[in-house]
Short mmCIF file of C-alpha atoms in Angstrom, two decimals:
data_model
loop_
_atom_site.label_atom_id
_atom_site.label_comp_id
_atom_site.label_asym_id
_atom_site.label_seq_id
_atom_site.Cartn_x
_atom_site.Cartn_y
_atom_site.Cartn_z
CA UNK A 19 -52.28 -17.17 2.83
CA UNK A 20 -50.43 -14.06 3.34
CA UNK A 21 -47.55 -12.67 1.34
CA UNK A 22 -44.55 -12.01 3.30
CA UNK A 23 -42.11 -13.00 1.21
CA UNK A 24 -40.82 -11.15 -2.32
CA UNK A 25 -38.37 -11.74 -4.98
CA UNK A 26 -37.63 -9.41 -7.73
CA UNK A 27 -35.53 -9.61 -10.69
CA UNK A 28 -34.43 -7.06 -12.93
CA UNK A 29 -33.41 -3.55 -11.81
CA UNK A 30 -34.20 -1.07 -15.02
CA UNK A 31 -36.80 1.43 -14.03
CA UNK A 32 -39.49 -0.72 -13.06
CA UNK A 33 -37.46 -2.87 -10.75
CA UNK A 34 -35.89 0.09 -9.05
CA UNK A 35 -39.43 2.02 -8.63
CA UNK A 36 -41.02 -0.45 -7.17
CA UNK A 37 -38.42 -2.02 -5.21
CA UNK A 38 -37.84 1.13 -3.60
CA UNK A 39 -41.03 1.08 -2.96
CA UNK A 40 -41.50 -1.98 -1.24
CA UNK A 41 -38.06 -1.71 0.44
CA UNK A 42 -39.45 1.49 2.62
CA UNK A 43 -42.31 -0.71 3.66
CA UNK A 44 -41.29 -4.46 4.33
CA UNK A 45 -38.68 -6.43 6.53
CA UNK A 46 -35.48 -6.09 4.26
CA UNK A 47 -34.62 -9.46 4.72
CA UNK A 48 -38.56 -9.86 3.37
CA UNK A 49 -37.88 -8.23 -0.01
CA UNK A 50 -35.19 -10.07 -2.28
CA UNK A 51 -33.18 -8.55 -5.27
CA UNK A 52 -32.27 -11.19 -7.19
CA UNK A 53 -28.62 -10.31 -9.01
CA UNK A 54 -25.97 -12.18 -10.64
CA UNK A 55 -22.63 -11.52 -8.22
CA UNK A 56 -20.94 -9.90 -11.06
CA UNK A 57 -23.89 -7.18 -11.14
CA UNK A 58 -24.46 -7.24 -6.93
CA UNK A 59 -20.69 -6.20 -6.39
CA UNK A 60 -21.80 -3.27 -9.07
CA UNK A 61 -24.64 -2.19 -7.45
CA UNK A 62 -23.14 -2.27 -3.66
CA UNK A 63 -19.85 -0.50 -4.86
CA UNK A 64 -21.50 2.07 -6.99
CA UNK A 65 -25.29 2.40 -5.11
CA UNK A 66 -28.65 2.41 -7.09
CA UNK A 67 -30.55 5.53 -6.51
CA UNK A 68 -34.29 6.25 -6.63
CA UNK A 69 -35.23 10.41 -6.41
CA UNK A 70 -31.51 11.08 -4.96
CA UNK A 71 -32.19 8.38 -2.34
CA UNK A 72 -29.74 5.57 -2.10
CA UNK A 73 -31.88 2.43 -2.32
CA UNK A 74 -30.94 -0.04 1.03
CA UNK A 75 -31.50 -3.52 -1.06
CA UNK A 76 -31.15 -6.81 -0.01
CA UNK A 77 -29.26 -8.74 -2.88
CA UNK A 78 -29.23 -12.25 -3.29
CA UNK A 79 -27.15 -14.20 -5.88
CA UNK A 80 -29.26 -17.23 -7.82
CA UNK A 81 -27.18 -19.94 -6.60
CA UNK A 82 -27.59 -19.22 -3.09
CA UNK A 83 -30.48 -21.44 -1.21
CA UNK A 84 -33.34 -19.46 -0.24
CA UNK A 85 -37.17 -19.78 1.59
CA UNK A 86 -39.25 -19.63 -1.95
CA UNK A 87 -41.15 -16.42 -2.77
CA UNK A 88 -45.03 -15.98 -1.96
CA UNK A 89 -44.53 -13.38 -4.55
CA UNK A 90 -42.15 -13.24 -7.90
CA UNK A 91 -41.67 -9.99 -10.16
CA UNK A 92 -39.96 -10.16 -12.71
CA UNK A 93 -38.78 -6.41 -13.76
CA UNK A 94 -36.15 -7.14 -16.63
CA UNK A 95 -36.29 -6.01 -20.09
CA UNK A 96 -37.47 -8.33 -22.52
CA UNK A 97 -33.65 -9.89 -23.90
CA UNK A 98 -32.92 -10.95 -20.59
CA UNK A 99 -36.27 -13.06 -19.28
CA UNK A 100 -34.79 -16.36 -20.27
CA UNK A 101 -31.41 -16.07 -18.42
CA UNK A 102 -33.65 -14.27 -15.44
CA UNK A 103 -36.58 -17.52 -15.36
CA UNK A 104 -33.01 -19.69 -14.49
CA UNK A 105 -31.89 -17.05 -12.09
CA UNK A 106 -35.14 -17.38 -10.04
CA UNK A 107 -35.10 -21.07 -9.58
CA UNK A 108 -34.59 -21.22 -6.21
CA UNK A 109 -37.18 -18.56 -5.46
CA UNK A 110 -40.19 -20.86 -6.46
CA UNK A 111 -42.40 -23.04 -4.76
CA UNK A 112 -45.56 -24.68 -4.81
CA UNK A 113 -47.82 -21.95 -4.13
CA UNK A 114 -45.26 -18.80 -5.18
CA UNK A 115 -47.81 -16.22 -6.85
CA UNK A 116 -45.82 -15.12 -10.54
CA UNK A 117 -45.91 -11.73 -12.18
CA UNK A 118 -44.53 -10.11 -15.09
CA UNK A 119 -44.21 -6.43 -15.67
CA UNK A 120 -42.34 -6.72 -18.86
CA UNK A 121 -43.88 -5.09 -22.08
CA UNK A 122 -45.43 -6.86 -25.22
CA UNK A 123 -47.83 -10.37 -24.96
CA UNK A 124 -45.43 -12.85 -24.39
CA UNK A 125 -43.38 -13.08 -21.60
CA UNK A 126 -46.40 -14.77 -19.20
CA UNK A 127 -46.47 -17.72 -21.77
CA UNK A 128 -42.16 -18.04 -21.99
CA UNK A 129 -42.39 -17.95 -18.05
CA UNK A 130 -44.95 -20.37 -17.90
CA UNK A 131 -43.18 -22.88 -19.79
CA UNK A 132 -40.64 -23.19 -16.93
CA UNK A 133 -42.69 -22.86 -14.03
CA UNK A 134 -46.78 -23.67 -14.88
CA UNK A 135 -48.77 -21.12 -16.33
CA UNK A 136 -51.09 -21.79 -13.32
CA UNK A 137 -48.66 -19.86 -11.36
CA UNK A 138 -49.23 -17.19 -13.48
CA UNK A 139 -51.60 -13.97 -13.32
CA UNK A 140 -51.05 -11.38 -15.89
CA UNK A 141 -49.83 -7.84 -14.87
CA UNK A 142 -49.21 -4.29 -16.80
CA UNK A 143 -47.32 -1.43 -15.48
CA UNK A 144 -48.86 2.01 -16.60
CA UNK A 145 -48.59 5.23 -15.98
CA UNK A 146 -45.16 6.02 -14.49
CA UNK A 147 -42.91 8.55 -16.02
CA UNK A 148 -39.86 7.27 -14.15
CA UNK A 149 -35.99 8.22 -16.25
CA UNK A 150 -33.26 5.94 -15.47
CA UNK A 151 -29.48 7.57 -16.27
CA UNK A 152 -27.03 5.46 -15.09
CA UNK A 153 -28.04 4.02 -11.58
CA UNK A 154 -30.19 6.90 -10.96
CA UNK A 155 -33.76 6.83 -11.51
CA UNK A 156 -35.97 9.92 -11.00
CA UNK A 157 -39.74 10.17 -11.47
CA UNK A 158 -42.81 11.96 -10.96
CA UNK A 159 -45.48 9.48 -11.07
CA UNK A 160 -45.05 6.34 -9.45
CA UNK A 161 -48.42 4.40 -11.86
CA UNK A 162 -49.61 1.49 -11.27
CA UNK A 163 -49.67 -2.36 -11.31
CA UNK A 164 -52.59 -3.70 -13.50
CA UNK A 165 -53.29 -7.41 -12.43
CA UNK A 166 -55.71 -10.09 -13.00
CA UNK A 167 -56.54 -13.93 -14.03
CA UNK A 168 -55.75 -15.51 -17.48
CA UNK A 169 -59.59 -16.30 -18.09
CA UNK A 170 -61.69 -13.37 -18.01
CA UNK A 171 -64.87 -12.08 -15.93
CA UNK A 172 -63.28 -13.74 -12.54
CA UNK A 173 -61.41 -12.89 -9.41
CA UNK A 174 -59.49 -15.48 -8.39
CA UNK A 175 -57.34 -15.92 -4.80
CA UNK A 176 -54.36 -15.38 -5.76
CA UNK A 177 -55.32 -12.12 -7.39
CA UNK A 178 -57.23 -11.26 -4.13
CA UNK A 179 -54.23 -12.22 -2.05
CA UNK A 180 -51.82 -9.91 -4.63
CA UNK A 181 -54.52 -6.89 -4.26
CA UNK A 182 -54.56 -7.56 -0.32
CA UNK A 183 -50.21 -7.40 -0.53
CA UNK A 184 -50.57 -4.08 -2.58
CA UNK A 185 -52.85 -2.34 -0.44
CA UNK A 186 -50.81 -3.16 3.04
CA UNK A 187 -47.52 -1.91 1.02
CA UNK A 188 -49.49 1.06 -0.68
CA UNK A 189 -48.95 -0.21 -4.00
CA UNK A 190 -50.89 1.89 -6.36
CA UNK A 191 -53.30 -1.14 -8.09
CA UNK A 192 -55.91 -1.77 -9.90
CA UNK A 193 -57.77 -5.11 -10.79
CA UNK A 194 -58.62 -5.59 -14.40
CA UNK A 195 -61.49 -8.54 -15.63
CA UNK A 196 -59.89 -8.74 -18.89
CA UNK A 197 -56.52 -8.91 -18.43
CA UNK A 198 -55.48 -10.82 -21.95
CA UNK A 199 -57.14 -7.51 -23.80
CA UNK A 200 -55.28 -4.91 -20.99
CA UNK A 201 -52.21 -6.57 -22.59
CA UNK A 202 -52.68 -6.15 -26.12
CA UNK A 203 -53.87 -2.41 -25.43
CA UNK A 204 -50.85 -1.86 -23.47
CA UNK A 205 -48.86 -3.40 -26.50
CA UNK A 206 -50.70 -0.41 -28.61
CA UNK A 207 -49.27 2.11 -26.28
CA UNK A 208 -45.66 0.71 -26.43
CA UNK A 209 -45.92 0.32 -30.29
CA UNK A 210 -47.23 4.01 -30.82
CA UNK A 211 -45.24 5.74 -27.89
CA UNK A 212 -42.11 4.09 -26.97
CA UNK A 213 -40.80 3.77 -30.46
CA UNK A 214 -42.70 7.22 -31.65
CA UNK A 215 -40.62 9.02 -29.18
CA UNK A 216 -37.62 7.35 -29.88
CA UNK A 217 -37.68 8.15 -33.49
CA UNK A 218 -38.04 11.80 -32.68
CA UNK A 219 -35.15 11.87 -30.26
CA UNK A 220 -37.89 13.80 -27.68
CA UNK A 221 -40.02 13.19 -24.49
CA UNK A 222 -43.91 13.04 -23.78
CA UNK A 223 -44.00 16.34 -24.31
CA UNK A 224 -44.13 16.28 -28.17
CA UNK A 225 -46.62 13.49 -28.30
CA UNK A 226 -48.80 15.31 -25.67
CA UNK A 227 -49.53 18.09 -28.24
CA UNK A 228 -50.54 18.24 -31.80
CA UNK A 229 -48.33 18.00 -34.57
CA UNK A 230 -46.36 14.84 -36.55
CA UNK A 231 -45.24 12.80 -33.70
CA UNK A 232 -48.67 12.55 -32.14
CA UNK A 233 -49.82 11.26 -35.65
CA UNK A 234 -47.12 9.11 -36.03
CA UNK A 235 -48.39 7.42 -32.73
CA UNK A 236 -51.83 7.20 -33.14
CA UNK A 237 -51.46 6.21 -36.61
CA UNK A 238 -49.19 2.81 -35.55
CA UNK A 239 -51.74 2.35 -32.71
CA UNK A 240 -54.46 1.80 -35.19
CA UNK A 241 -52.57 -0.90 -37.26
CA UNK A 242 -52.54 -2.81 -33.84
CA UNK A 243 -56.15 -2.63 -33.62
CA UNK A 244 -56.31 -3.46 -36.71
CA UNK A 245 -54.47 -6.66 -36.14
CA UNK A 246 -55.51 -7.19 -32.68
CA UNK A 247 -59.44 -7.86 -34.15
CA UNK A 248 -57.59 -10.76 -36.25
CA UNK A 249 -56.41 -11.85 -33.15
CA UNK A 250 -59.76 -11.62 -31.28
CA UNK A 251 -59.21 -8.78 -29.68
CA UNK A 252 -61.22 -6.36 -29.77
CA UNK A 253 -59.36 -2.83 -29.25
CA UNK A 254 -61.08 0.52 -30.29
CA UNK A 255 -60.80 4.02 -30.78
CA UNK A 256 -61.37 4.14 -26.95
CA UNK A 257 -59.09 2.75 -26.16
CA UNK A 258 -56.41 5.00 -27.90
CA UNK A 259 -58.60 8.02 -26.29
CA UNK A 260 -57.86 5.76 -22.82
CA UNK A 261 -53.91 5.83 -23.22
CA UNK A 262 -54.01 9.08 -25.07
CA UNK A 263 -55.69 10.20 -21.37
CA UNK A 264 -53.11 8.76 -19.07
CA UNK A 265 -50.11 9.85 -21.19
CA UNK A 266 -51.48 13.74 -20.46
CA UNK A 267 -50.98 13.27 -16.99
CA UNK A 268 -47.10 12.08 -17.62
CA UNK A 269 -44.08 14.61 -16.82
CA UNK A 270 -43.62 16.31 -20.48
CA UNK A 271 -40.02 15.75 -19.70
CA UNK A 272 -40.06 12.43 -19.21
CA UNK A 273 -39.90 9.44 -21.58
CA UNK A 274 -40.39 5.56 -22.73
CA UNK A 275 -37.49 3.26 -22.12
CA UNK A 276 -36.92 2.91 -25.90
CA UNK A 277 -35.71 6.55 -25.67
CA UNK A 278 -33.59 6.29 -22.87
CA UNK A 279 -31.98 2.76 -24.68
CA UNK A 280 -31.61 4.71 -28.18
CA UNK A 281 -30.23 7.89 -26.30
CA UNK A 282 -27.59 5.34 -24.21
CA UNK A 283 -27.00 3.62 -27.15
CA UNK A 284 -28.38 0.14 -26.45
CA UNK A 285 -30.35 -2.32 -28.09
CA UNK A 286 -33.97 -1.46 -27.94
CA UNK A 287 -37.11 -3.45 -27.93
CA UNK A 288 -37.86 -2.95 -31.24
CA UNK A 289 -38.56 -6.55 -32.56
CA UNK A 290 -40.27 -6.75 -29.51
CA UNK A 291 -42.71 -4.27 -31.08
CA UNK A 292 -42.73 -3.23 -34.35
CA UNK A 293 -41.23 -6.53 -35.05
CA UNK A 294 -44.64 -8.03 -34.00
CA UNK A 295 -46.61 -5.78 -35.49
CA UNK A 296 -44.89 -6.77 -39.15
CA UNK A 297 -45.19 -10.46 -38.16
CA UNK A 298 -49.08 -9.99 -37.58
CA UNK A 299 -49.47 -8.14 -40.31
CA UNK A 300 -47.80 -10.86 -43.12
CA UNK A 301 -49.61 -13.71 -40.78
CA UNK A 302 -52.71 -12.02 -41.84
CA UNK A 303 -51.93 -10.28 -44.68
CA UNK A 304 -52.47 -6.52 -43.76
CA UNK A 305 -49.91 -3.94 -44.36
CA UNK A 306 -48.87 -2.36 -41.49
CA UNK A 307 -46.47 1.00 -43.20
CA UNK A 308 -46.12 3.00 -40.05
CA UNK A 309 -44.88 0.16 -38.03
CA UNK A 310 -42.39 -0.60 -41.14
CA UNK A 311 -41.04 2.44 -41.31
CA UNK A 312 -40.54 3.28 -37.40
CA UNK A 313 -38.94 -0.71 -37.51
CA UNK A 314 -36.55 0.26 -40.23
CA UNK A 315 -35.43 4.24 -38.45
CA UNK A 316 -34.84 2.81 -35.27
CA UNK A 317 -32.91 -0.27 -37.20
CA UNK A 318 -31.10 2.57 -38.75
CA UNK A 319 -30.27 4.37 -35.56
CA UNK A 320 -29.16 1.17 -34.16
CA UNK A 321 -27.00 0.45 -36.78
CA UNK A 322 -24.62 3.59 -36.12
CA UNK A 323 -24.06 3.00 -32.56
#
């Protein structure tokens, strides 16, 4: 069964880079931006951009009746999934495919509660080095969509029929055979980078060479691998030298989204990870100091806003 049909929700960086994307290659009528009214009136009167190109979206509001989605992405940052699973309503059926580019090791299990977890394959987005100011997104590298099945060591249809979507739109993909441990590794990166760089007020630049802010990283990456092996993960020193890898190929200039929140003065993800890291740790009883004190500086930024 061929996808033909897309919804997305959620249009921070992700959502714009890919919907842009996709928007280039499909039927616009095909590719569905799923917006509140409020936010549709915004983004009509005002434009969303992507590399100085005005982005020609097709909006639709959650109440209105709709064919469901072979294909839903959700693309929103982590405080608005709940109020975005009741947006999407509409866009699901009985064999709609559901995935989740959203950071940290949750959001396929909150999703699932609503709609099956058997509608579910997991996804991480890596690799991109996109900066969103305003409505205007700019990047150099596009990344790539990591997908595969809950249970590992398979390749199920619905991942083949994602992969087979990706490669007729020119999706940059890749499929992974342990997607559960892809997650938690990618939930090292965010811990070490996103809020490392947001505590330094710089870009990948200054974690790309030596000095404290690469140490900083690395250093709150290993109390997730730490914790990860309580867990039953198993995450090591590779993998580190694996992210440490794919953030040298990243625009220096560029940055994580927790920067770009803490420079525009919003909320970051911060519970989202070092938040989890210090619930792991008293769960299991394993002191994670790095994590503590990057929780309490960006708590401390937040707090002047």
């Amino acid at each position: 069964m061929e996808i033909k049909k897309v919804s997305m929700i959620g249009l921070g960086a992700l959502g714009i880079l890919f919907g842009h994307h996709l928007s280039k290659r499909m039927p616009k009528e095909d590719l569905r931006i799923v917006a509140d009214r409020k936010r549709i009136e915004k983004y009509e009167t005002e434009g969303v951009y992507c590399n100085d190109e005005r982005c020609n979206f097709n909006y639709v509001a959650p109440e209105e009746n709709c064919e469901p989605a072979d294909l839903l992405i959700f693309t929103v940052k982590n405080s608005g999934l709940k109020d975005a699973i009741k947006a999407v309503k509409n866009h699901v059926g009985e064999n709609t495919i559901i995935i989740s580019a959203l950071n940290g090791i949750s959001s396929e299990a909150i999703i699932g509660e609503t709609y099956g977890m058997d509608k579910l394959l997991y996804c991480v987005a890596q690799g991109m080095d996109a900066v969103k100011v305003g409505n205007k997104l700019t990047y150099e590298n596009m990344g790539m969509l990591c997908i595969g099945d809950q249970k590992p060591g398979i390749i199920s249809e619905k991942v083949k029929r994602v992969a087979a979507f990706f490669e007729k739109q020119n999706v940059p993909y890749e499929i992974e055979k342990d997607m559960y441990k892809k997650l938690w590794s990618k939930f090292m990166l965010n811990v070490g980078v996103n809020q490392t760089v947001a505590v330094y007020g710089s870009n990948y630049g200054d974690i790309q060479r030596e000095g404290p802010a690469r140490e900083m990283m690395i250093a709150a990456m290993r109390e997730v691998i730490t914790l990860a092996e309580k867990e039953g993960i198993m995450l090591t020193e590779d993998d580190i030298t694996y992210w440490l890898h794919v953030l040298s190929k990243l625009s220096p200039e560029g940055k994580p989204s927790m920067a770009q929140d803490v420079e525009a003065k919003r909320l970051s993800e911060v519970d989202l990870f070092a938040g989890t890291v210090l619930e792991l740790g008293k769960k299991h009883g394993i002191p994670t100091p790095v994590n503590k004190e990057l929780y309490e500086r960006i708590k401390e930024i937040e707090s002047q806003y």
